[in-house]
Each structure stands twice: as C-alpha cells, then as structure tokens.
Amino acid sequence: MATTCERCGKTLRTGFLSDAVECNGKMYCEEIKAEQNKQREEEAKQKQAEEAAKQAEELRRKNMTWQEREQEEKNRAQGIENVLLTTTNNLEGHTIETYLGIRSVSVGTNFDNAKAILNAEAQIYASLKQFAFDAGGNAVIGIQFQYFSSYEKEISVVSPSHMIVAHGTIVRMK
C-alpha cells in the first residue's frame, strides 16, 4: 500500500530510501515538513519580536519624565474622546480598514429615574470608546442596546433591578 503526504497528496517512498516524515501520527513529504518547520521558525521570531517590543515599551515608560507621562495621558484621553460610536454598520464618508472584534459592556443597578438610565448609558459609551482605543480602533459600529429588568423580593419589599447591555464591533476606519 502506497503512503501519501497528508497535505499535498504526493506518493511517498517508505523503507530504507524513505522520503516520508512522520509528525503527530501523520505522514508528510520532506517539502511540506520543511514548510512547517519554516512556519514555526517565523512564528517564533514574530513572538520574540513582539516580546522585545513589549520590553522596549516597558523600558521607555519606566524612563519617562512626569511631563512625558502627563502628555501621554492627555494624548490617550484625546484619542479615546475621538473614537466614533454609531448604531449603523458604517460611517458615511469613512471606509472600514479592518475589523478588530466585538465588544460587550453591561451596567446593572437599581434605576429610580430616567436620569439614572442616561448615566448608565453614558458609562457604557465611555467604556466602548476606551475598549476601541485600547484595541487600536477608532470607531465602534453597529451598537445595540438591550434592557433587562427583574424584581427581587427582599423582606416584604419588592425592588426593581435593571441591567443595560450594549455590544458593537470595533473597527479601524480610514
């Protein structure tokens, strides 16, 4: 019975002049195995580069003056403030460059009035902006809100408990 490469289907020689390489119980040709090894090496180099960049950033932050830290915090606050939020799936005049993921935020409390609900929604907007900025995005699109209510019975007193959940897609816009 002939053995074939799991990836490319090439017929492999077995025995003394074998050109088959076994990996995790599967047989591959030498070319595919070489590609896999090269890919692993590239992934390891990428991980090392990311770690080196992280260490360089930590060192940079450690050696910052208080003025530089203050300026960085101002820039961060400005960046977060500039994040756009919308319930639509796009922004007129902007093109989506990349999708960075979906994020959900929830706020739960006992709301006594509309002002408390508006404050909770403002909290959610601020959180979504911060998450988007931290992820490298500059907008959150398709934001949807859900409102949940329940009543808890505590020693003959019924108190309303509410939760607002919002989710949206973090994107980088051009």
Coordinates of C-alpha atoms in Angstrom, one line a residue:
M1 CA 0.0 0.0 0.0
A2 CA 1.4 3.4 -1.0
T3 CA 1.7 6.1 1.5
T4 CA 0.8 9.7 0.5
C5 CA 1.5 13.1 2.0
E6 CA -1.3 14.3 4.2
R7 CA -1.0 17.8 2.8
C8 CA -0.1 17.6 -0.9
G9 CA -1.1 14.0 -1.7
K10 CA 2.3 13.2 -3.2
T11 CA 3.2 9.5 -3.2
L12 CA 5.9 8.8 -0.6
R13 CA 8.6 6.1 -0.6
T14 CA 8.9 4.0 2.5
G15 CA 11.6 1.8 3.8
F16 CA 15.3 2.3 3.5
L17 CA 15.1 5.1 0.9
S18 CA 12.1 6.7 2.5
D19 CA 11.2 10.4 1.8
A20 CA 8.3 10.3 4.3
V21 CA 8.4 12.3 7.5
E22 CA 6.1 11.4 10.4
C23 CA 4.6 14.1 12.5
N24 CA 1.9 13.5 15.1
G25 CA 1.0 10.2 13.5
K26 CA 0.6 11.7 10.0
M27 CA 2.9 11.3 7.1
Y28 CA 4.3 14.2 5.1
C29 CA 6.7 14.7 2.3
E30 CA 10.0 16.4 3.1
E31 CA 8.9 19.6 1.3
I32 CA 5.8 20.0 3.5
K33 CA 7.7 19.2 6.6
A34 CA 10.3 21.9 5.7
E35 CA 7.5 24.4 5.1
Q36 CA 6.0 23.5 8.5
N37 CA 9.4 24.0 10.2
K38 CA 9.9 27.3 8.4
Q39 CA 6.5 28.5 9.5
R40 CA 7.2 27.5 13.1
E41 CA 10.5 29.4 13.0
E42 CA 8.8 32.5 11.6
E43 CA 6.1 32.3 14.3
A44 CA 8.9 32.0 17.0
K45 CA 10.7 35.0 15.5
Q46 CA 7.4 37.0 15.5
K47 CA 6.8 36.1 19.1
Q48 CA 10.3 37.1 20.0
A49 CA 9.9 40.4 18.2
E50 CA 6.6 41.1 20.0
E51 CA 8.2 40.3 23.3
A52 CA 11.2 42.6 22.5
A53 CA 8.8 45.4 21.6
K54 CA 6.9 44.9 24.8
Q55 CA 10.1 45.1 26.8
A56 CA 11.2 48.2 24.9
E57 CA 7.9 49.9 25.6
E58 CA 8.1 49.0 29.3
L59 CA 11.6 50.4 29.5
R60 CA 10.5 53.6 27.6
R61 CA 7.6 54.1 30.0
K62 CA 9.9 53.4 33.0
N63 CA 12.3 56.2 31.9
M64 CA 9.7 58.8 31.1
T65 CA 9.7 62.1 32.9
W66 CA 6.5 63.2 34.6
Q67 CA 5.9 65.7 31.8
E68 CA 6.1 63.0 29.2
R69 CA 3.7 60.8 31.2
E70 CA 1.3 63.7 31.5
Q71 CA 1.4 64.4 27.8
E72 CA 0.9 60.7 27.0
E73 CA -2.2 60.6 29.3
K74 CA -3.5 63.7 27.5
N75 CA -3.0 62.1 24.1
R76 CA -4.7 58.9 25.3
A77 CA -7.7 60.9 26.7
Q78 CA -7.9 62.8 23.4
G79 CA -7.7 59.5 21.4
I80 CA -10.4 57.9 23.5
E81 CA -12.6 61.0 23.1
N82 CA -12.2 60.9 19.3
V83 CA -13.5 57.3 18.9
L84 CA -16.7 57.4 16.9
L85 CA -19.8 55.5 18.0
T86 CA -22.7 54.6 15.8
T87 CA -25.7 52.2 15.7
T88 CA -25.3 51.8 12.0
N89 CA -22.9 49.3 10.3
N90 CA -20.8 52.0 8.6
L91 CA -20.0 55.7 8.9
E92 CA -20.7 58.0 5.9
G93 CA -17.5 59.3 4.4
H94 CA -15.4 56.6 6.0
T95 CA -14.2 53.2 4.9
I96 CA -13.6 50.3 7.2
E97 CA -9.9 49.4 7.1
T98 CA -10.1 46.4 9.5
Y99 CA -12.4 44.7 11.9
L100 CA -10.9 44.3 15.4
G101 CA -13.6 42.4 17.2
I102 CA -16.9 42.6 19.0
R103 CA -17.1 44.0 22.5
S104 CA -20.0 43.9 25.0
V105 CA -20.4 46.1 28.0
S106 CA -23.0 45.9 30.8
V107 CA -24.1 48.1 33.6
G108 CA -26.5 46.9 36.3
T109 CA -28.2 48.7 39.2
N110 CA -31.5 49.8 40.6
F111 CA -32.7 52.7 38.4
D112 CA -35.1 55.1 40.1
N113 CA -35.5 57.5 37.2
A114 CA -34.6 58.3 33.6
K115 CA -31.5 60.3 34.7
A116 CA -30.0 57.1 36.2
I117 CA -30.6 55.3 32.9
L118 CA -28.9 58.1 30.9
N119 CA -25.9 58.0 33.3
A120 CA -25.6 54.2 32.8
E121 CA -25.7 54.6 29.0
A122 CA -23.0 57.3 29.2
Q123 CA -20.9 54.9 31.2
I124 CA -21.4 52.3 28.5
Y125 CA -20.4 54.8 25.8
A126 CA -17.3 55.7 27.7
S127 CA -16.3 52.0 28.2
L128 CA -16.9 51.2 24.5
K129 CA -14.7 54.1 23.4
Q130 CA -11.9 53.0 25.8
F131 CA -12.1 49.4 24.6
A132 CA -11.9 50.5 21.0
F133 CA -9.0 52.8 21.6
D134 CA -7.1 50.1 23.5
A135 CA -7.7 47.6 20.7
G136 CA -6.3 50.1 18.1
G137 CA -9.7 51.1 16.7
N138 CA -11.2 54.5 16.1
A139 CA -14.8 53.6 15.9
V140 CA -17.5 51.2 17.2
I141 CA -20.2 50.4 14.8
G142 CA -23.5 48.5 15.0
I143 CA -24.0 49.3 18.6
Q144 CA -27.1 47.7 20.0
F145 CA -28.6 48.1 23.5
Q146 CA -30.7 45.5 25.5
Y147 CA -32.5 46.4 28.6
F148 CA -33.3 43.7 31.2
S149 CA -35.5 44.1 34.3
S150 CA -36.2 41.7 37.2
Y151 CA -37.7 42.1 40.6
E152 CA -36.1 40.8 43.8
K153 CA -38.2 40.2 46.8
E154 CA -36.4 41.3 50.0
I155 CA -38.2 41.1 53.3
S156 CA -41.6 42.1 52.0
V157 CA -40.1 44.9 49.8
V158 CA -40.1 44.5 46.0
S159 CA -37.1 46.3 44.5
P160 CA -36.6 46.6 40.7
S161 CA -33.2 45.5 39.4
H162 CA -32.2 46.6 35.9
M163 CA -29.3 45.8 33.5
I164 CA -28.3 47.5 30.3
V165 CA -26.1 45.5 27.9
A166 CA -24.6 47.0 24.8
H167 CA -22.4 45.5 22.2
G168 CA -20.8 46.7 19.0
T169 CA -18.0 46.0 16.5
I170 CA -14.7 47.7 17.0
V171 CA -13.2 48.9 13.7
R172 CA -10.3 50.9 12.3
M173 CA -11.7 53.5 9.8
K174 CA -9.8 55.3 7.1

